[in-house]
PDB file of C-alpha atoms in Angstrom:
ATOM      1  CA  MET E   1      84.156  24.097 258.176  1.00 48.00           C
ATOM      2  CA  THR E   2      82.998  22.396 255.033  1.00 48.00           C
ATOM      3  CA  ASP E   3      83.189  23.980 251.426  1.00 51.00           C
ATOM      4  CA  THR E   4      79.411  24.632 251.342  1.00 52.00           C
ATOM      5  CA  GLN E   5      79.781  26.560 254.607  1.00 58.00           C
ATOM      6  CA  LEU E   6      82.603  28.843 253.013  1.00 65.00           C
ATOM      7  CA  SER E   7      81.621  32.267 252.965  1.00 75.00           C
ATOM      8  CA  GLU E   8      81.695  34.490 249.683  1.00 74.00           C
ATOM      9  CA  GLN E   9      84.813  36.242 250.894  1.00 75.00           C
ATOM     10  CA  ASP E  10      86.795  32.945 251.729  1.00 76.00           C
ATOM     11  CA  TRP E  11      85.843  31.713 248.233  1.00 75.00           C
ATOM     12  CA  LEU E  12      87.364  34.890 246.757  1.00 77.00           C
ATOM     13  CA  GLU E  13      90.311  34.861 248.700  1.00 77.00           C
ATOM     14  CA  ARG E  14      90.956  31.291 247.597  1.00 79.00           C
ATOM     15  CA  LEU E  15      90.368  32.123 244.027  1.00 77.00           C
ATOM     16  CA  GLU E  16      92.824  34.968 244.209  1.00 77.00           C
ATOM     17  CA  ALA E  17      95.439  32.656 245.910  1.00 77.00           C
ATOM     18  CA  LEU E  18      95.109  30.366 242.979  1.00 78.00           C
ATOM     19  CA  ARG E  19      95.100  33.025 240.518  1.00 78.00           C
ATOM     20  CA  GLU E  20      98.441  34.494 242.001  1.00 74.00           C
ATOM     21  CA  GLU E  21      99.930  30.810 242.066  1.00 71.00           C
ATOM     22  CA  ASN E  22      99.054  30.365 238.283  1.00 73.00           C
ATOM     23  CA  LEU E  23     100.669  33.592 237.469  1.00 70.00           C
ATOM     24  CA  GLU E  24     103.870  32.591 239.314  1.00 66.00           C
ATOM     25  CA  LEU E  25     103.963  29.389 237.462  1.00 69.00           C
ATOM     26  CA  GLU E  26     103.331  31.126 233.921  1.00 73.00           C
ATOM     27  CA  GLN E  27     106.144  33.512 234.676  1.00 66.00           C
ATOM     28  CA  GLU E  28     108.781  30.607 235.926  1.00 64.00           C
ATOM     29  CA  ALA E  29     107.614  28.839 232.657  1.00 71.00           C
ATOM     30  CA  ASP E  30     108.261  31.926 230.451  1.00 69.00           C
ATOM     31  CA  VAL E  31     111.910  32.273 232.199  1.00 64.00           C
ATOM     32  CA  LEU E  32     112.581  28.885 231.459  1.00 67.00           C
ATOM     33  CA  ARG E  33     111.692  29.183 227.640  1.00 71.00           C
ATOM     34  CA  GLN E  34     113.831  32.337 227.556  1.00 66.00           C
ATOM     35  CA  PHE E  35     116.538  30.620 229.174  1.00 65.00           C
ATOM     36  CA  MET E  36     116.388  27.805 226.682  1.00 70.00           C
ATOM     37  CA  ASP E  37     116.318  30.258 223.543  1.00 68.00           C
ATOM     38  CA  SER E  38     119.465  31.975 225.133  1.00 63.00           C
ATOM     39  CA  MET E  39     121.204  28.589 225.476  1.00 66.00           C
ATOM     40  CA  VAL E  40     120.538  27.795 221.922  1.00 69.00           C
ATOM     41  CA  THR E  41     122.272  31.147 220.807  1.00 62.00           C
ATOM     42  CA  LEU E  42     125.373  30.541 222.959  1.00 62.00           C
ATOM     43  CA  ILE E  43     125.655  26.997 221.896  1.00 65.00           C
ATOM     44  CA  GLU E  44     125.803  28.164 218.236  1.00 63.00           C
ATOM     45  CA  ALA E  45     128.908  30.167 219.181  1.00 55.00           C
ATOM     46  CA  ILE E  46     130.710  27.015 219.892  1.00 53.00           C
ATOM     47  CA  GLU E  47     131.918  26.430 216.396  1.00 54.00           C
ATOM     48  CA  SER E  48     132.790  30.155 216.084  1.00 55.00           C
ATOM     49  CA  PRO E  49     136.609  31.043 215.511  1.00 48.00           C
ATOM     50  CA  THR E  50     138.376  31.872 218.814  1.00 51.00           C
ATOM     51  CA  GLY E  51     140.288  35.082 217.771  1.00 52.00           C
ATOM     52  CA  GLU E  52     140.112  38.116 220.222  1.00 54.00           C
ATOM     53  CA  SER E  53     137.478  39.762 218.252  1.00 57.00           C
ATOM     54  CA  GLU E  54     135.113  36.414 218.086  1.00 64.00           C
ATOM     55  CA  ALA E  55     135.458  36.148 221.917  1.00 68.00           C
ATOM     56  CA  LEU E  56     134.287  39.634 222.164  1.00 73.00           C
ATOM     57  CA  GLY E  57     131.362  38.891 219.843  1.00 75.00           C
ATOM     58  CA  LEU E  58     130.455  35.860 221.872  1.00 74.00           C
ATOM     59  CA  LEU E  59     130.545  38.363 225.224  1.00 81.00           C
ATOM     60  CA  ALA E  60     128.347  40.934 223.300  1.00 83.00           C
ATOM     61  CA  ARG E  61     125.849  37.922 222.391  1.00 79.00           C
ATOM     62  CA  VAL E  62     125.775  36.531 226.362  1.00 80.00           C
ATOM     63  CA  LEU E  63     125.059  40.072 227.144  1.00 86.00           C
ATOM     64  CA  GLU E  64     122.330  40.883 224.723  1.00 85.00           C
ATOM     65  CA  SER E  65     120.725  37.238 225.537  1.00 81.00           C
ATOM     66  CA  ALA E  66     120.673  37.935 229.337  1.00 84.00           C
ATOM     67  CA  ILE E  67     119.096  41.461 228.592  1.00 87.00           C
ATOM     68  CA  ARG E  68     116.467  39.826 226.545  1.00 83.00           C
ATOM     69  CA  ALA E  69     115.801  36.773 228.490  1.00 81.00           C
ATOM     70  CA  ILE E  70     115.478  38.618 231.897  1.00 86.00           C
ATOM     71  CA  GLY E  71     113.602  41.473 230.526  1.00 86.00           C
ATOM     72  CA  ALA E  72     115.978  43.951 231.757  1.00 91.00           C
ATOM     73  CA  ARG E  73     116.394  47.489 230.030  1.00 90.00           C
ATOM     74  CA  ASP E  74     120.399  47.724 230.048  1.00 92.00           C
ATOM     75  CA  GLY E  75     123.421  45.610 230.730  1.00 93.00           C
ATOM     76  CA  SER E  76     127.027  45.836 231.151  1.00 93.00           C
ATOM     77  CA  LEU E  77     130.027  43.731 230.877  1.00 93.00           C
ATOM     78  CA  LEU E  78     133.241  44.578 233.163  1.00 94.00           C
ATOM     79  CA  ILE E  79     136.660  42.427 232.977  1.00 93.00           C
ATOM     80  CA  PRO E  80     139.200  42.434 235.460  1.00 93.00           C
ATOM     81  CA  ASP E  81     142.349  44.400 235.425  1.00 93.00           C
ATOM     82  CA  GLU E  82     144.784  41.651 236.672  1.00 89.00           C
ATOM     83  CA  GLU E  83     147.412  44.444 237.701  1.00 91.00           C
ATOM     84  CA  THR E  84     145.223  46.922 239.562  1.00 93.00           C
ATOM     85  CA  GLY E  85     142.291  44.536 240.331  1.00 92.00           C
ATOM     86  CA  GLU E  86     139.820  47.200 238.937  1.00 95.00           C
ATOM     87  CA  LEU E  87     136.952  46.324 236.800  1.00 96.00           C
ATOM     88  CA  VAL E  88     136.914  47.878 233.457  1.00 94.00           C
ATOM     89  CA  PHE E  89     133.619  48.320 231.503  1.00 93.00           C
ATOM     90  CA  VAL E  90     134.084  46.909 227.920  1.00 90.00           C
ATOM     91  CA  LEU E  91     130.451  46.504 226.597  1.00 91.00           C
ATOM     92  CA  VAL E  92     127.243  48.328 227.188  1.00 91.00           C
ATOM     93  CA  GLN E  93     124.097  47.539 225.609  1.00 89.00           C
ATOM     94  CA  GLY E  94     120.251  48.172 226.072  1.00 80.00           C
ATOM     95  CA  GLU E  95     117.882  51.126 225.893  1.00 68.00           C
ATOM     96  CA  ALA E  96     120.156  53.910 227.498  1.00 60.00           C
ATOM     97  CA  THR E  97     123.008  55.101 225.449  1.00 56.00           C
ATOM     98  CA  ARG E  98     125.867  55.090 227.923  1.00 61.00           C
ATOM     99  CA  PRO E  99     128.954  55.317 225.412  1.00 58.00           C
ATOM    100  CA  ASN E 100     130.802  57.242 228.151  1.00 76.00           C
ATOM    101  CA  LEU E 101     130.886  54.033 230.548  1.00 85.00           C
ATOM    102  CA  ILE E 102     133.220  52.096 228.108  1.00 87.00           C
ATOM    103  CA  GLY E 103     136.601  52.157 229.708  1.00 90.00           C
ATOM    104  CA  ARG E 104     135.530  53.654 232.983  1.00 90.00           C
ATOM    105  CA  ARG E 105     136.836  51.587 235.845  1.00 92.00           C
ATOM    106  CA  LEU E 106     135.499  50.511 239.309  1.00 93.00           C
ATOM    107  CA  PRO E 107     138.098  50.420 241.998  1.00 92.00           C
ATOM    108  CA  ALA E 108     138.923  46.869 243.364  1.00 92.00           C
ATOM    109  CA  GLY E 109     136.244  45.804 245.553  1.00 92.00           C
ATOM    110  CA  ARG E 110     133.981  48.424 245.076  1.00 94.00           C
ATOM    111  CA  GLY E 111     130.096  48.667 243.804  1.00 95.00           C
ATOM    112  CA  ILE E 112     127.758  45.779 243.522  1.00 97.00           C
ATOM    113  CA  ALA E 113     130.118  44.238 240.791  1.00 96.00           C
ATOM    114  CA  GLY E 114     133.123  44.373 242.735  1.00 96.00           C
ATOM    115  CA  TRP E 115     131.585  42.534 245.561  1.00 97.00           C
ATOM    116  CA  VAL E 116     130.221  39.763 242.913  1.00 98.00           C
ATOM    117  CA  ALA E 117     134.000  39.562 241.472  1.00 96.00           C
ATOM    118  CA  GLU E 118     135.399  39.227 245.191  1.00 96.00           C
ATOM    119  CA  ASN E 119     132.802  36.779 246.253  1.00 96.00           C
ATOM    120  CA  ARG E 120     132.425  35.023 243.065  1.00 95.00           C
ATOM    121  CA  ARG E 121     128.678  34.561 243.427  1.00 95.00           C
ATOM    122  CA  GLY E 122     125.523  36.455 241.907  1.00 97.00           C
ATOM    123  CA  ALA E 123     123.772  39.460 243.343  1.00 97.00           C
ATOM    124  CA  ALA E 124     120.161  40.720 242.976  1.00 97.00           C
ATOM    125  CA  VAL E 125     119.188  44.058 244.299  1.00 97.00           C
ATOM    126  CA  ASN E 126     115.905  45.588 243.730  1.00 96.00           C
ATOM    127  CA  ASN E 127     116.618  48.797 245.630  1.00 96.00           C
ATOM    128  CA  VAL E 128     120.243  49.639 244.461  1.00 96.00           C
ATOM    129  CA  PRO E 129     120.365  53.067 245.919  1.00 95.00           C
ATOM    130  CA  ALA E 130     119.850  51.737 249.432  1.00 96.00           C
ATOM    131  CA  ASP E 131     122.497  49.057 248.975  1.00 95.00           C
ATOM    132  CA  GLU E 132     125.536  49.741 250.912  1.00 95.00           C
ATOM    133  CA  ARG E 133     127.767  48.131 248.216  1.00 95.00           C
ATOM    134  CA  PHE E 134     126.452  50.774 245.600  1.00 94.00           C
ATOM    135  CA  TYR E 135     128.853  52.885 243.873  1.00 92.00           C
ATOM    136  CA  ALA E 136     127.056  55.958 243.289  1.00 91.00           C
ATOM    137  CA  GLU E 137     129.745  58.009 241.680  1.00 89.00           C
ATOM    138  CA  LEU E 138     129.056  56.690 238.044  1.00 86.00           C
ATOM    139  CA  ASP E 139     125.362  57.424 238.385  1.00 86.00           C
ATOM    140  CA  VAL E 140     126.019  60.958 239.197  1.00 86.00           C
ATOM    141  CA  GLU E 141     128.807  61.307 236.435  1.00 84.00           C
ATOM    142  CA  LEU E 142     126.632  59.760 233.828  1.00 82.00           C
ATOM    143  CA  ASP E 143     123.264  61.363 234.676  1.00 82.00           C
ATOM    144  CA  TYR E 144     121.832  57.816 235.030  1.00 86.00           C
ATOM    145  CA  ARG E 145     119.687  56.064 237.514  1.00 89.00           C
ATOM    146  CA  THR E 146     120.279  52.493 238.504  1.00 92.00           C
ATOM    147  CA  SER E 147     116.962  51.221 240.387  1.00 94.00           C
ATOM    148  CA  SER E 148     117.356  47.454 240.289  1.00 96.00           C
ATOM    149  CA  MET E 149     120.037  45.117 239.167  1.00 96.00           C
ATOM    150  CA  LEU E 150     121.355  41.751 238.813  1.00 97.00           C
ATOM    151  CA  ALA E 151     125.120  40.744 238.501  1.00 97.00           C
ATOM    152  CA  ALA E 152     126.721  37.363 238.043  1.00 97.00           C
ATOM    153  CA  PRO E 153     130.342  36.348 237.609  1.00 96.00           C
ATOM    154  CA  LEU E 154     131.673  35.089 234.370  1.00 93.00           C
ATOM    155  CA  LEU E 155     133.770  31.993 235.431  1.00 93.00           C
ATOM    156  CA  GLY E 156     135.854  29.794 233.408  1.00 88.00           C
ATOM    157  CA  GLY E 157     137.343  26.994 235.597  1.00 83.00           C
ATOM    158  CA  ASN E 158     138.754  28.858 238.418  1.00 85.00           C
ATOM    159  CA  ARG E 159     139.438  31.801 236.588  1.00 88.00           C
ATOM    160  CA  LEU E 160     137.413  35.277 236.963  1.00 93.00           C
ATOM    161  CA  LEU E 161     136.754  36.491 233.418  1.00 92.00           C
ATOM    162  CA  GLY E 162     134.395  39.214 234.075  1.00 94.00           C
ATOM    163  CA  VAL E 163     131.063  40.420 235.597  1.00 96.00           C
ATOM    164  CA  VAL E 164     127.616  40.671 233.668  1.00 95.00           C
ATOM    165  CA  GLU E 165     125.238  43.403 235.248  1.00 95.00           C
ATOM    166  CA  VAL E 166     121.549  43.647 233.935  1.00 95.00           C
ATOM    167  CA  ILE E 167     120.053  46.703 234.968  1.00 94.00           C
ATOM    168  CA  ASN E 168     116.578  48.119 235.582  1.00 94.00           C
ATOM    169  CA  LYS E 169     113.913  45.577 234.890  1.00 92.00           C
ATOM    170  CA  GLN E 170     111.174  46.635 232.290  1.00 88.00           C
ATOM    171  CA  ASN E 171     108.162  48.260 233.557  1.00 84.00           C
ATOM    172  CA  GLY E 172     109.662  48.900 236.888  1.00 85.00           C
ATOM    173  CA  GLN E 173     109.170  45.179 237.936  1.00 89.00           C
ATOM    174  CA  LEU E 174     111.648  43.534 240.470  1.00 92.00           C
ATOM    175  CA  PHE E 175     114.164  41.261 239.750  1.00 92.00           C
ATOM    176  CA  SER E 176     113.348  37.486 240.727  1.00 89.00           C
ATOM    177  CA  THR E 177     115.458  34.683 242.468  1.00 88.00           C
ATOM    178  CA  GLY E 178     114.808  32.966 239.040  1.00 84.00           C
ATOM    179  CA  ASN E 179     116.165  35.783 237.031  1.00 88.00           C
ATOM    180  CA  LEU E 180     119.430  35.583 239.276  1.00 92.00           C
ATOM    181  CA  THR E 181     119.388  31.707 238.398  1.00 88.00           C
ATOM    182  CA  VAL E 182     119.169  32.288 234.486  1.00 85.00           C
ATOM    183  CA  LEU E 183     121.870  34.796 234.537  1.00 90.00           C
ATOM    184  CA  THR E 184     124.382  32.804 236.925  1.00 92.00           C
ATOM    185  CA  LEU E 185     123.731  29.759 234.539  1.00 86.00           C
ATOM    186  CA  MET E 186     124.200  31.750 231.298  1.00 86.00           C
ATOM    187  CA  CYS E 187     127.361  33.305 232.547  1.00 89.00           C
ATOM    188  CA  ARG E 188     128.730  29.915 233.971  1.00 88.00           C
ATOM    189  CA  PHE E 189     128.242  28.236 230.538  1.00 83.00           C
ATOM    190  CA  ALA E 190     129.619  31.193 228.407  1.00 83.00           C
ATOM    191  CA  GLY E 191     132.453  31.297 230.904  1.00 86.00           C
ATOM    192  CA  GLU E 192     133.568  27.788 230.093  1.00 83.00           C
ATOM    193  CA  LEU E 193     133.053  28.790 226.258  1.00 78.00           C
ATOM    194  CA  LEU E 194     135.330  31.517 226.719  1.00 79.00           C
ATOM    195  CA  ASN E 195     137.846  29.939 228.621  1.00 80.00           C
ATOM    196  CA  ARG E 196     138.053  26.995 226.054  1.00 76.00           C
ATOM    197  CA  ALA E 197     138.783  29.706 223.349  1.00 70.00           C
ATOM    198  CA  ILE E 198     141.439  31.670 225.552  1.00 70.00           C
ATOM    199  CA  SER E 199     142.995  28.333 226.409  1.00 66.00           C
ATOM    200  CA  LYS E 200     143.162  27.437 222.730  1.00 59.00           C
ATOM    201  CA  ALA E 201     144.395  30.713 221.772  1.00 59.00           C
ATOM    202  CA  GLU E 202     147.372  30.667 224.364  1.00 55.00           C
ATOM    203  CA  LEU E 203     148.149  27.049 223.356  1.00 48.00           C
ATOM    204  CA  THR E 204     148.411  28.245 219.638  1.00 50.00           C
ATOM    205  CA  GLN E 205     150.409  31.165 220.446  1.00 55.00           C
ATOM    206  CA  SER E 206     152.913  28.917 222.522  1.00 45.00           C
ATOM    207  CA  MET E 207     153.085  26.578 219.679  1.00 44.00           C
ATOM    208  CA  LYS E 208     154.087  29.595 217.405  1.00 48.00           C
ATOM    209  CA  SER E 209     156.624  30.939 219.825  1.00 50.00           C
ATOM    210  CA  VAL E 210     158.225  27.273 220.205  1.00 46.00           C
ATOM    211  CA  GLY E 211     158.246  26.968 216.206  1.00 42.00           C
ATOM    212  CA  GLN E 212     160.123  30.393 216.101  1.00 49.00           C
ATOM    213  CA  ALA E 213     162.837  29.648 218.887  1.00 47.00           C
TER     214      ALA E 213
END
């Protein structure tokens, strides 16, 4: 069939397919722009002091950048308790105020974040309540509804430093694989910065200890 023989319906279907393709390209370009903006924010942190408070400040900026870049409503940072294997909530940001979440613990290996920590790879879940890994107890206790979630490990070298979650994409939209890629790259980059800061602080402390011996 030639173009002149295409029916009006065929033309409409082709135009709709092109429109959807262009929309996807625009969304991907927007994600890339947001990612680059976030990387600039993180690069600026390289020259920051490396004390404990500064490291926490860097992590807060990572979380804020991730929420903004991906278009989520809320986000959390959990760090591992090396003695118990639990994940502890240390930062919470976003539209919903969940102060009672700070200090809460996820049992080792539980929840989507626990799975991410154990497997050291990200997860994108657009129907959280139906996911078998979901740890629903926290939602019940805090009267909060987690609908969709991205989670990625914060890695420095071979060291698991934490897990970053971004929760409930704005306007009820779904998280994409591109969103997960952005979050994973941000966490990897930030993890290396944080690991460098921790290593420097540990070296400084060791030198002080030697000097006092």
